[in-house]
PDB file of C-alpha atoms in Angstrom:
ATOM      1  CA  UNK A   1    -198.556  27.038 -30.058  1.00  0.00           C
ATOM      2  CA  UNK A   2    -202.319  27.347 -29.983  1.00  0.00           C
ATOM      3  CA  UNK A   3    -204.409  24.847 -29.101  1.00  0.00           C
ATOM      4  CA  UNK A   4    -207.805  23.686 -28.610  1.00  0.00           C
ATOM      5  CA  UNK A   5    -209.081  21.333 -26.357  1.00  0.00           C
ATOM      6  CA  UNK A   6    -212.435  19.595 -26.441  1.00  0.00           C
ATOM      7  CA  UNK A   7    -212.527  17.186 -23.546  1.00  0.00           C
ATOM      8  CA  UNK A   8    -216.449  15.179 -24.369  1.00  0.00           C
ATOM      9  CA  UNK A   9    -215.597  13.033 -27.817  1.00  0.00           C
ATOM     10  CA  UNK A  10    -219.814  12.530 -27.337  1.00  0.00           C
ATOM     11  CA  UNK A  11    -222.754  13.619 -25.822  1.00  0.00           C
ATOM     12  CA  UNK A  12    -226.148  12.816 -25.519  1.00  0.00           C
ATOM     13  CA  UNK A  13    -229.331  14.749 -24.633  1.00  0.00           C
ATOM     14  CA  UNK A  14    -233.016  14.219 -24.807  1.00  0.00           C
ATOM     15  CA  UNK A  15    -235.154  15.990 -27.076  1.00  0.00           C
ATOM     16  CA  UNK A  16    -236.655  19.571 -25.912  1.00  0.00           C
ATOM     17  CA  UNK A  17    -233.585  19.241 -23.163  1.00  0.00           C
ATOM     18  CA  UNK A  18    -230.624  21.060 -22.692  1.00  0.00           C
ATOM     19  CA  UNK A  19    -226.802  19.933 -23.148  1.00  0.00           C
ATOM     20  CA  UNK A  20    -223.549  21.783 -22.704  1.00  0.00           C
ATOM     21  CA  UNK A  21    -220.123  21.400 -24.742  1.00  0.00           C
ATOM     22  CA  UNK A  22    -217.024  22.004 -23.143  1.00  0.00           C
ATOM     23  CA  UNK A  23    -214.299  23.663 -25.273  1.00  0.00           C
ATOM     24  CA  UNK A  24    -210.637  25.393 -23.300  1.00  0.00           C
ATOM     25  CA  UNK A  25    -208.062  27.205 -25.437  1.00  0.00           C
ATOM     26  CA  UNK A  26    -204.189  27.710 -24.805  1.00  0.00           C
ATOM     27  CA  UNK A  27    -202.945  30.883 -26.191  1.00  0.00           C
ATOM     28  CA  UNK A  28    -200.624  33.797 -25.367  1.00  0.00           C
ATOM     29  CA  UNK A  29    -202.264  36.359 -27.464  1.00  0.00           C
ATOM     30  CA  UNK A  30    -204.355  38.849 -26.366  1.00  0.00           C
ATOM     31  CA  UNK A  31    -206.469  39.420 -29.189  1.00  0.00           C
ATOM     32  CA  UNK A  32    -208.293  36.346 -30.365  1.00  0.00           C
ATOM     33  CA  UNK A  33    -211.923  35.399 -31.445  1.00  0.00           C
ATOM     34  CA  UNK A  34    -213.709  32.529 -30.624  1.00  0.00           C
ATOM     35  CA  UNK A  35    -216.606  30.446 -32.577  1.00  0.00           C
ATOM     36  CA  UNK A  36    -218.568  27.050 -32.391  1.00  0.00           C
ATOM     37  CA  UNK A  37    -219.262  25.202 -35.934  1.00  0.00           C
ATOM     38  CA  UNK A  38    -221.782  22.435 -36.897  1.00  0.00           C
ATOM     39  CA  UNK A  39    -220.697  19.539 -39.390  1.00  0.00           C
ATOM     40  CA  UNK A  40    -223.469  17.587 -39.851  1.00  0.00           C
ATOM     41  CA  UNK A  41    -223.332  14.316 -41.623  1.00  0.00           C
ATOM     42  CA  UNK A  42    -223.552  16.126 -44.674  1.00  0.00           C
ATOM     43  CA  UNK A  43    -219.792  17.341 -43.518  1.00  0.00           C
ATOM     44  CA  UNK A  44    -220.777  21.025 -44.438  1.00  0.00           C
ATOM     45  CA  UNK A  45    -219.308  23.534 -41.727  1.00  0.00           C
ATOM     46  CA  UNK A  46    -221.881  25.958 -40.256  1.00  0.00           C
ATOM     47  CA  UNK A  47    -221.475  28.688 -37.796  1.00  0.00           C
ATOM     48  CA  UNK A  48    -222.973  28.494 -34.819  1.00  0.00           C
ATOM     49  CA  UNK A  49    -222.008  31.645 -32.756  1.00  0.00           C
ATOM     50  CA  UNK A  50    -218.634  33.912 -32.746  1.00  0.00           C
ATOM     51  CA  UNK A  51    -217.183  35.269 -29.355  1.00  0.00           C
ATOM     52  CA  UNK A  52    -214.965  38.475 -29.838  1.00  0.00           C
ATOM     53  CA  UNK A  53    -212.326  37.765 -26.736  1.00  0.00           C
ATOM     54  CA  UNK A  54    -212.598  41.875 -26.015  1.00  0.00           C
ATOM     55  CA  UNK A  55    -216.489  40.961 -24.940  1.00  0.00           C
ATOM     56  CA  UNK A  56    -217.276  40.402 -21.845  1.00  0.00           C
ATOM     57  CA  UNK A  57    -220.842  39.669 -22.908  1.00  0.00           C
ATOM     58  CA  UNK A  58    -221.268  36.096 -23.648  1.00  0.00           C
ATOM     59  CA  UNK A  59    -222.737  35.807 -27.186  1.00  0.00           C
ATOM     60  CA  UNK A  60    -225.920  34.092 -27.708  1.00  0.00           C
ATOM     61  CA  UNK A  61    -228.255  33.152 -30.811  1.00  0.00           C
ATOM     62  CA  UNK A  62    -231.530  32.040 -30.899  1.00  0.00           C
ATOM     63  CA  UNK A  63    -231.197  28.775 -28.250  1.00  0.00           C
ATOM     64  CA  UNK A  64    -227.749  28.320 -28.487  1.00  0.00           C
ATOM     65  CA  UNK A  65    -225.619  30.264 -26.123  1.00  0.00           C
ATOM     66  CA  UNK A  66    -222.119  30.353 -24.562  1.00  0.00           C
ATOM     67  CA  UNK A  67    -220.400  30.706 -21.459  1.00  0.00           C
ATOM     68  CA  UNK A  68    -216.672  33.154 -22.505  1.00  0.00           C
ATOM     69  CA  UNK A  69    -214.726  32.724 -19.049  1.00  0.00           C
ATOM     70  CA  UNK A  70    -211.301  34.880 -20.543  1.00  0.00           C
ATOM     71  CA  UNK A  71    -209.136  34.099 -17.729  1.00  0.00           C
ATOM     72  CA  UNK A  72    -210.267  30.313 -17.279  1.00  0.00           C
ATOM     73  CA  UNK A  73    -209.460  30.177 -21.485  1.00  0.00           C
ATOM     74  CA  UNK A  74    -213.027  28.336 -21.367  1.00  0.00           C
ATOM     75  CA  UNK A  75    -215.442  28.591 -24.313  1.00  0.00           C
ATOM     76  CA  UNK A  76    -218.373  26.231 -23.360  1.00  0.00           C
ATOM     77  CA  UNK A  77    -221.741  26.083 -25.993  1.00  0.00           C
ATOM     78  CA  UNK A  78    -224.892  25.693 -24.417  1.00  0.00           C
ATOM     79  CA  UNK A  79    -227.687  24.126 -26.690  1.00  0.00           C
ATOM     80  CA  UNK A  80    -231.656  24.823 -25.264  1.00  0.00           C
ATOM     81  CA  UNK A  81    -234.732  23.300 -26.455  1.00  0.00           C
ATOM     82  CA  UNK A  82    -232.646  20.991 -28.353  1.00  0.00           C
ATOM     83  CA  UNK A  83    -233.919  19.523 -31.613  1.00  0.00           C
ATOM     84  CA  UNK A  84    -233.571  16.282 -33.362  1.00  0.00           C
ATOM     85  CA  UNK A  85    -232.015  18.680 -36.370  1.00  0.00           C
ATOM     86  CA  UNK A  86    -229.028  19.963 -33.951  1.00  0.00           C
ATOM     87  CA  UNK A  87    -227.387  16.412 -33.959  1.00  0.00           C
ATOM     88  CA  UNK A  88    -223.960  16.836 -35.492  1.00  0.00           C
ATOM     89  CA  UNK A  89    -220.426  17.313 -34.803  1.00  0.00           C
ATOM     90  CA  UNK A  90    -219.573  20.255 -33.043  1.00  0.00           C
ATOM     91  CA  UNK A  91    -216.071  21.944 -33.326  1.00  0.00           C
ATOM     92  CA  UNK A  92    -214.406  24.507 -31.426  1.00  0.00           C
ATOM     93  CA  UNK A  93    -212.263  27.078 -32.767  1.00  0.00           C
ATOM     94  CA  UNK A  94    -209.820  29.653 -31.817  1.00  0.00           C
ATOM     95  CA  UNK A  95    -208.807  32.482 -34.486  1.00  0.00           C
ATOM     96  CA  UNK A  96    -205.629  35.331 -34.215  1.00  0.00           C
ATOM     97  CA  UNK A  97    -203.492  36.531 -36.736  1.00  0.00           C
ATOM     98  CA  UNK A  98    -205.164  35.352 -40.099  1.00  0.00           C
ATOM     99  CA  UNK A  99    -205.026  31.997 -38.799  1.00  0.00           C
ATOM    100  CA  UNK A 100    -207.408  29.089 -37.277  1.00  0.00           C
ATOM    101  CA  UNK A 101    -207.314  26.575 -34.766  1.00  0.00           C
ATOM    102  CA  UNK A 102    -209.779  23.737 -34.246  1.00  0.00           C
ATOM    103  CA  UNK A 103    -210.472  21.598 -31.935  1.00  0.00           C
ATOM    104  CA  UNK A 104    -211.154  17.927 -32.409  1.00  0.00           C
ATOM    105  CA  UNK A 105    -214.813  17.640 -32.175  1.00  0.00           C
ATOM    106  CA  UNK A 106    -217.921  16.318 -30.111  1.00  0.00           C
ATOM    107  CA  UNK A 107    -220.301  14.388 -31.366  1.00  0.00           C
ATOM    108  CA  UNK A 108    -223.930  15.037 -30.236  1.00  0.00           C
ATOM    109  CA  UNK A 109    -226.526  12.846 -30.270  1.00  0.00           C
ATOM    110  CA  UNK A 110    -230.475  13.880 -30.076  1.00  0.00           C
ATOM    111  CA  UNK A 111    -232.618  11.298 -28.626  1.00  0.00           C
ATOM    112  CA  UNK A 112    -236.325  11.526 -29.360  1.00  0.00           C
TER     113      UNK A 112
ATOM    114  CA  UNK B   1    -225.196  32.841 -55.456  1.00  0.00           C
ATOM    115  CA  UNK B   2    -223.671  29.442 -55.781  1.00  0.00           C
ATOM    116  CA  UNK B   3    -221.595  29.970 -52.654  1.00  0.00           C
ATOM    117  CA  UNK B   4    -217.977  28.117 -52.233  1.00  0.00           C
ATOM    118  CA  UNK B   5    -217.365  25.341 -55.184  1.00  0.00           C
ATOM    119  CA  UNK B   6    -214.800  22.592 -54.803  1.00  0.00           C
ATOM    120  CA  UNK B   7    -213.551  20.263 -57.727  1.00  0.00           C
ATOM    121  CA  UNK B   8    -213.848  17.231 -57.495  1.00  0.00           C
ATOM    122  CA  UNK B   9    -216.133  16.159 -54.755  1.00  0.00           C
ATOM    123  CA  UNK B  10    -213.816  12.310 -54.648  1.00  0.00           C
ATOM    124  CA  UNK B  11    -210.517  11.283 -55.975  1.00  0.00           C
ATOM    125  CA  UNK B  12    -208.026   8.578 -55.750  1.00  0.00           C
ATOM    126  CA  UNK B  13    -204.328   9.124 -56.136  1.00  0.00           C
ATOM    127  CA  UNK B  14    -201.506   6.712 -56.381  1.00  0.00           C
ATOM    128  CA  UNK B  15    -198.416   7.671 -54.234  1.00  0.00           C
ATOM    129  CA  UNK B  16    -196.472  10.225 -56.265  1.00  0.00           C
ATOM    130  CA  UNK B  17    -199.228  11.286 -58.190  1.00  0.00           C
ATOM    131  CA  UNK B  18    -200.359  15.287 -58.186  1.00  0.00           C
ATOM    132  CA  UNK B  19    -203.267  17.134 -58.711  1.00  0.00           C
ATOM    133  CA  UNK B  20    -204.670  20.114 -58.064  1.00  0.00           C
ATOM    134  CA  UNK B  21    -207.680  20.825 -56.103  1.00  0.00           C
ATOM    135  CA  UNK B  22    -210.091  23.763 -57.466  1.00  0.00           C
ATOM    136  CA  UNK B  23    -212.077  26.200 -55.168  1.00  0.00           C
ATOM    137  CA  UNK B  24    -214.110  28.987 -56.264  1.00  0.00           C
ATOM    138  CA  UNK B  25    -216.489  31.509 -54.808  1.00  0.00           C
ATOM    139  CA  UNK B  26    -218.711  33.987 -56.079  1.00  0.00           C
ATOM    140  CA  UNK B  27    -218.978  36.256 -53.641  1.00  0.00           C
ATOM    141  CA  UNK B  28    -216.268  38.455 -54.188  1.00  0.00           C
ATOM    142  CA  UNK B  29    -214.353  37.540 -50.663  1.00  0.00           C
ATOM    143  CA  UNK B  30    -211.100  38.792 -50.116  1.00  0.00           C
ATOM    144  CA  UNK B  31    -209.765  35.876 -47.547  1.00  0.00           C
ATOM    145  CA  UNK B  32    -209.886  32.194 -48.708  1.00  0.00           C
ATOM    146  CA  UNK B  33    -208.546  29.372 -46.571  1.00  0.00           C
ATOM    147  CA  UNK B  34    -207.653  25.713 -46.802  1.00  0.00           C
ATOM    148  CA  UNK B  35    -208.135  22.879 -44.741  1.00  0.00           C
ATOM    149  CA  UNK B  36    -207.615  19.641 -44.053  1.00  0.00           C
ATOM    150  CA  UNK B  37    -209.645  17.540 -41.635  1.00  0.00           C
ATOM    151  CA  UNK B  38    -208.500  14.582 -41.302  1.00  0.00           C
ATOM    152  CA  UNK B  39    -210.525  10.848 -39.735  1.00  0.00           C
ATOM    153  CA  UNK B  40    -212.084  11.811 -36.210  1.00  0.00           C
ATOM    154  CA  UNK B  41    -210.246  15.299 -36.105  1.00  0.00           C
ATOM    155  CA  UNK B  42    -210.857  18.904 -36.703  1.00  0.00           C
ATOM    156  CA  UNK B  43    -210.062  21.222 -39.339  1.00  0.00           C
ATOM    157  CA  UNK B  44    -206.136  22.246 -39.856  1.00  0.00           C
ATOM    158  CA  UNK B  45    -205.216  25.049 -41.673  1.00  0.00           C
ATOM    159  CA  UNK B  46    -203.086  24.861 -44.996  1.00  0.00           C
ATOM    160  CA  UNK B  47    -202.992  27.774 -46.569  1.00  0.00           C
ATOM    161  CA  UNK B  48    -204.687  30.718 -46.929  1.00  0.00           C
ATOM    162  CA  UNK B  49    -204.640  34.168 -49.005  1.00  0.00           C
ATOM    163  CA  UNK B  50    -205.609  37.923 -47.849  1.00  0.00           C
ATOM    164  CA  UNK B  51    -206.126  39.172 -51.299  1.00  0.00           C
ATOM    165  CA  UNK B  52    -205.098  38.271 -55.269  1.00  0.00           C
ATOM    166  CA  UNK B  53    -201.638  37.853 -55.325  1.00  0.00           C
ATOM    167  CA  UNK B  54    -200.953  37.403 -51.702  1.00  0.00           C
ATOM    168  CA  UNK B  55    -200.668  33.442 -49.848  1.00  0.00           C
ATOM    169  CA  UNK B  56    -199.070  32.704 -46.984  1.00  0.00           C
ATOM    170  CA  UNK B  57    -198.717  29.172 -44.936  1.00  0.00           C
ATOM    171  CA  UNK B  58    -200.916  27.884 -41.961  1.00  0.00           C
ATOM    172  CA  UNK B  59    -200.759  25.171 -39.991  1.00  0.00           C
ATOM    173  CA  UNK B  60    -199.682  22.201 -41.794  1.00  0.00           C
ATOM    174  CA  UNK B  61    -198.172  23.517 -45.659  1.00  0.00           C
ATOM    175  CA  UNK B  62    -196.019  21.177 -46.285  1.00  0.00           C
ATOM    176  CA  UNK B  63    -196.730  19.125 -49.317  1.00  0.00           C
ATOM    177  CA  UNK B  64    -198.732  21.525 -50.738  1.00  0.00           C
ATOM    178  CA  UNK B  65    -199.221  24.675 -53.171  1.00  0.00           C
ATOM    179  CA  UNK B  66    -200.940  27.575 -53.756  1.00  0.00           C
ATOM    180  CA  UNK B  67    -201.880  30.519 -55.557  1.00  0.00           C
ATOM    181  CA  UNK B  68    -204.501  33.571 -56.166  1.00  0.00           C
ATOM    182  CA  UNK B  69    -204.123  35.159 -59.440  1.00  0.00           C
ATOM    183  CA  UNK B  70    -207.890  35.870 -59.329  1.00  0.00           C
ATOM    184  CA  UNK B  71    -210.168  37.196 -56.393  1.00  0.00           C
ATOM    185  CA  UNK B  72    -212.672  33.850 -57.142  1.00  0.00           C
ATOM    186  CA  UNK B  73    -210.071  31.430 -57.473  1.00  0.00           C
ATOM    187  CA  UNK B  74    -207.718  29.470 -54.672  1.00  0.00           C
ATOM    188  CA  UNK B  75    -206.379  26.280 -56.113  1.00  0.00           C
ATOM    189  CA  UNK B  76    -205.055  23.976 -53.757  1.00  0.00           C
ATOM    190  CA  UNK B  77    -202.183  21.645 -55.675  1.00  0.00           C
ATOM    191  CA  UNK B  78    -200.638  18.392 -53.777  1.00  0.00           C
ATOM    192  CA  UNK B  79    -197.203  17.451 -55.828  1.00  0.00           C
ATOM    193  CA  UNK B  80    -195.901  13.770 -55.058  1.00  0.00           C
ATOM    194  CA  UNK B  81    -198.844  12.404 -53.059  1.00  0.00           C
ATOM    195  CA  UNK B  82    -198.294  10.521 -49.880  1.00  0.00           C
ATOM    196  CA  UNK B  83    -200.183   8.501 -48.135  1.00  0.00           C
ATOM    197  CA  UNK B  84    -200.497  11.182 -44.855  1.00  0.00           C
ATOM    198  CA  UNK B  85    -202.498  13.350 -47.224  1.00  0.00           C
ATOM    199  CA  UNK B  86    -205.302  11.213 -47.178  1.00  0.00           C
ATOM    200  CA  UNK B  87    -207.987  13.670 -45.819  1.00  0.00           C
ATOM    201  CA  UNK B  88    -211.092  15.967 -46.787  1.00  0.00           C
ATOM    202  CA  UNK B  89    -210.037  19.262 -48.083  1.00  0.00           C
ATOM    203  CA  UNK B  90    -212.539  22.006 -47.508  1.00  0.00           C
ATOM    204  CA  UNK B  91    -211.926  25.241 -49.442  1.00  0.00           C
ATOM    205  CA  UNK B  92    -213.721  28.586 -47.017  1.00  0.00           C
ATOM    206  CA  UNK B  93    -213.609  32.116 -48.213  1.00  0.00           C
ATOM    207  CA  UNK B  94    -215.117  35.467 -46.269  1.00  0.00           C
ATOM    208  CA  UNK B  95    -215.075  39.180 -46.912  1.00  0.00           C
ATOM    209  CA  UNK B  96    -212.857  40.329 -44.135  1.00  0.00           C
ATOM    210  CA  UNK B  97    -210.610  38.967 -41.179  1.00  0.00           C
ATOM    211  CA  UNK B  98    -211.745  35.499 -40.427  1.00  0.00           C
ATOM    212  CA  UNK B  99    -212.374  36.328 -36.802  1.00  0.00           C
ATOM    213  CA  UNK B 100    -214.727  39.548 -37.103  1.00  0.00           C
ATOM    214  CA  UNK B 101    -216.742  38.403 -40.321  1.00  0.00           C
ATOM    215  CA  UNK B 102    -218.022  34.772 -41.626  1.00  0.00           C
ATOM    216  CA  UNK B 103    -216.463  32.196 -43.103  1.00  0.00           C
ATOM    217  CA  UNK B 104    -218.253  30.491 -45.630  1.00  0.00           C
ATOM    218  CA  UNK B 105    -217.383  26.588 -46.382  1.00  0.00           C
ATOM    219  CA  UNK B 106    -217.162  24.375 -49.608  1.00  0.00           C
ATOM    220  CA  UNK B 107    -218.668  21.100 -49.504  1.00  0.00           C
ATOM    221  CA  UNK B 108    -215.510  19.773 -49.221  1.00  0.00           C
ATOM    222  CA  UNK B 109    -213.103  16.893 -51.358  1.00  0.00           C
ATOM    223  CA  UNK B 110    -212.681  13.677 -50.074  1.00  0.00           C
ATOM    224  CA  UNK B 111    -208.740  12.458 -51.416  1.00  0.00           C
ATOM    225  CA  UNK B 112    -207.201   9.540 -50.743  1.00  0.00           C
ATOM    226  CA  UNK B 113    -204.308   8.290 -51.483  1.00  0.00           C
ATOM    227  CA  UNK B 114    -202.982   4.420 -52.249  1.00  0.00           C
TER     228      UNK B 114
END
């Protein structure tokens, strides 16, 4: 089975700062993509970035950025400059063969 | 564009009640999905369909229905609610394979059932 594992239920950084979310992944499979989504309160799901597992460059877009370690499984999201506007629930996901896997979430607080 | 629509945005079943959850999108997407997300979790797949004509199950299927006689249209239908399918349903659609292309999310419907 695949999983997802997100290990912080919340975090907390300081404005202009810079915060990292943990995400590791179980799978067998060989071909696989990875992504990070944004719910904010207004529950709407928003990519963030998408990792293609046959990468070895880790993606990056705009400030956020992430850290692909393939044989760790690790997926971790790194948020720079942050902004009062990035507070929101942060999902990782896992997708192979037509199907998705989430993870359960972390909460981020902004504090100005 | 208006995106991914779901219908309705709230409901309230009574245990053994069905219904049937719209989702529409305008953007001429081949692959639609279905999730649940349940209180403090993430998303779980339910269904989801490559093409017209063609479903198949995800994650968590049981309970529900679906079908795609039209590229635009994925109804999601729940026969004999249960309490356990309390949850927000979020309807997603994209043009290819989830993984190499965007998915694009509903605003989601917010079920419960008593």
């Amino acid at each position: 089975a695949q999983t997802v594992t997100q290990s912080q239920p919340e975090m907390s950084v300081q404005e202009a700062e810079t915060v990292t979310l943990s995400c590791t992944y179980d799978t067998s499979e060989s071909d696989y993509y990875l992504f990070w989504y944004k719910q904010p309160p207004s529950r709407q799901m928003i990519l963030v970035i998408r990792q293609e597992a046959y990468k070895q460059q880790n993606a990056t877009e705009n400030r956020f950025s992430v850290n692909f370690q393939k044989a760790a499984k690790s997926f971790s999201l790194k948020i720079s400059d942050s902004q009062l506007g990035d507070a929101a629930m942060y999902f990782c996901a896992y997708y192979t063969g037509n199907q998705f896997y989430f993870g359960t979430g972390t909460s981020l607080t902004v504090i100005p | 564009n208006a995106g991914v629509t779901q219908t309705p945005k709230f409901r309230i079943l009574k245990i053994g009640q069905s219904m049937t959850l719209q989702c529409t999108q305008d953007m001429n997407h081949n692959y639609m999905y279905w999730y649940r997300q349940d209180p403090g979790m993430g998303l779980k797949l339910i269904y989801y369909s490559v093409g017209a004509g063609i479903t198949d199950k995800g994650e968590v299927p049981n309970g529900y229905n679906v079908s795609r006689s039209t590229t635009e249209d994925f109804p999601l239908r729940l026969e004999l609610a249960a309490p356990s399918q309390t949850s927000v349903y979020f309807c997603a659609s994209s043009y290819s394979k989830g993984g190499t292309d965007t998915q694009y999310f509903g605003p989601g419907t917010r079920l419960t059932v008593l």
